[in-house]
XYZ file of C-alpha atoms in Angstrom:
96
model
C -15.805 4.506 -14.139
C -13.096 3.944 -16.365
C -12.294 0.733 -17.826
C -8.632 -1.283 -18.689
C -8.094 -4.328 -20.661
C -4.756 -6.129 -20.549
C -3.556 -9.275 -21.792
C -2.236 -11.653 -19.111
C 0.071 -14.730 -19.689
C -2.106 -18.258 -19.004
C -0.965 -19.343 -15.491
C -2.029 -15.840 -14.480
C -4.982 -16.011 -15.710
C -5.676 -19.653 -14.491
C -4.878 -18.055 -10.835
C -7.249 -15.567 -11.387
C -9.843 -18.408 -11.939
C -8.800 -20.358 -8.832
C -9.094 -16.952 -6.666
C -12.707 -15.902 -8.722
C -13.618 -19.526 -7.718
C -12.483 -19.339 -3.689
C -13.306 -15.981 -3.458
C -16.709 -16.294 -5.097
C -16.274 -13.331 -7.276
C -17.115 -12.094 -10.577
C -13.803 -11.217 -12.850
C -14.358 -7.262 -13.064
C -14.895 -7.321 -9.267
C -11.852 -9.424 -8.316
C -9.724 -7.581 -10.563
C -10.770 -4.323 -9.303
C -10.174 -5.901 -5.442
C -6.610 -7.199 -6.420
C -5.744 -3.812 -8.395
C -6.506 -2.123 -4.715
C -4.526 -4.225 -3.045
C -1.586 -3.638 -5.095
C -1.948 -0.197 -5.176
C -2.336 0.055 -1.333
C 0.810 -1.953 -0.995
C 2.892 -0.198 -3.355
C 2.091 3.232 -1.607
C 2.640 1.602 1.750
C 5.841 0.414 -0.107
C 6.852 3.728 -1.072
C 6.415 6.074 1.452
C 8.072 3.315 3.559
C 11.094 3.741 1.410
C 10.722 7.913 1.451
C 10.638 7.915 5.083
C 13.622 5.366 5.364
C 15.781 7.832 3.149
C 14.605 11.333 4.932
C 12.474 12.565 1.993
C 9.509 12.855 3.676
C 8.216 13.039 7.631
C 6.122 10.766 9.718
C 3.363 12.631 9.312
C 3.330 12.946 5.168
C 4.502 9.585 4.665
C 1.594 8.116 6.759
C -0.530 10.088 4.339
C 0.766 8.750 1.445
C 0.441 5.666 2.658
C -3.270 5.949 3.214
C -2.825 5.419 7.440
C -2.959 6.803 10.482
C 0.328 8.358 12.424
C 0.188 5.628 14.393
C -0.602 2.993 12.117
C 2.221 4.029 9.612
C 4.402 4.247 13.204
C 3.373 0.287 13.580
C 4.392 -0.235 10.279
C 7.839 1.380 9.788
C 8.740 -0.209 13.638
C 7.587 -4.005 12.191
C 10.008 -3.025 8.811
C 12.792 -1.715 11.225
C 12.425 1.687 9.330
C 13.448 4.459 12.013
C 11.692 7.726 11.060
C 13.093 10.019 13.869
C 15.402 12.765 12.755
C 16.335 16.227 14.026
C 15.487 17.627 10.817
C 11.706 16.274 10.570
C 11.289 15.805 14.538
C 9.838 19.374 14.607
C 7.797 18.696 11.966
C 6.221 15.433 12.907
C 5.113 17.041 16.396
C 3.069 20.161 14.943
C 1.494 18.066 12.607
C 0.105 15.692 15.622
């Protein structure tokens, strides 16, 4: 397992206290959790924003993402993303 250091400004790190403290965590294990989270979010995020622009299908972007078809489906339809297209269309029904 690899480790990272990083400085953090003061009201960060007092956050970090108040979540270790309601979350009853140790630091290295709430950082780890929170470093997850933002990383799942951010490739939610961007194969969201693939999809949107007709970079990528259904199908891969869901992958990306880390989610079933159908979940990513839910997803994109609650961010108004439409992922339909006569160019990927074809694509996205093989893969299912």
């Amino acid at each position: 397992m690899g480790t990272i250091s990083a400085r953090v400004p003061d009201d960060l790190e007092s956050e970090l206290e108040e979540y270790l403290e309601e979350e009853r965590l140790d630091r290295s294990t709430a950082v780890r959790k929170l470093l997850s989270e933002g990383l799942d979010d951010w490739r939610r995020e961007r194969a969201l924003e693939r999809l949107a622009a007709g970079e990528t299908t259904l199908s891969k972007a869901a992958d990306t993402a880390g989610l079933s078809v159908w979940e990513f489906a839910q997803l994109a339809d609650e961010r108004d993303v439409t992922w339909v297209s006569s160019d990927h269309l074809e694509s996205d029904l093989e893969e299912l």
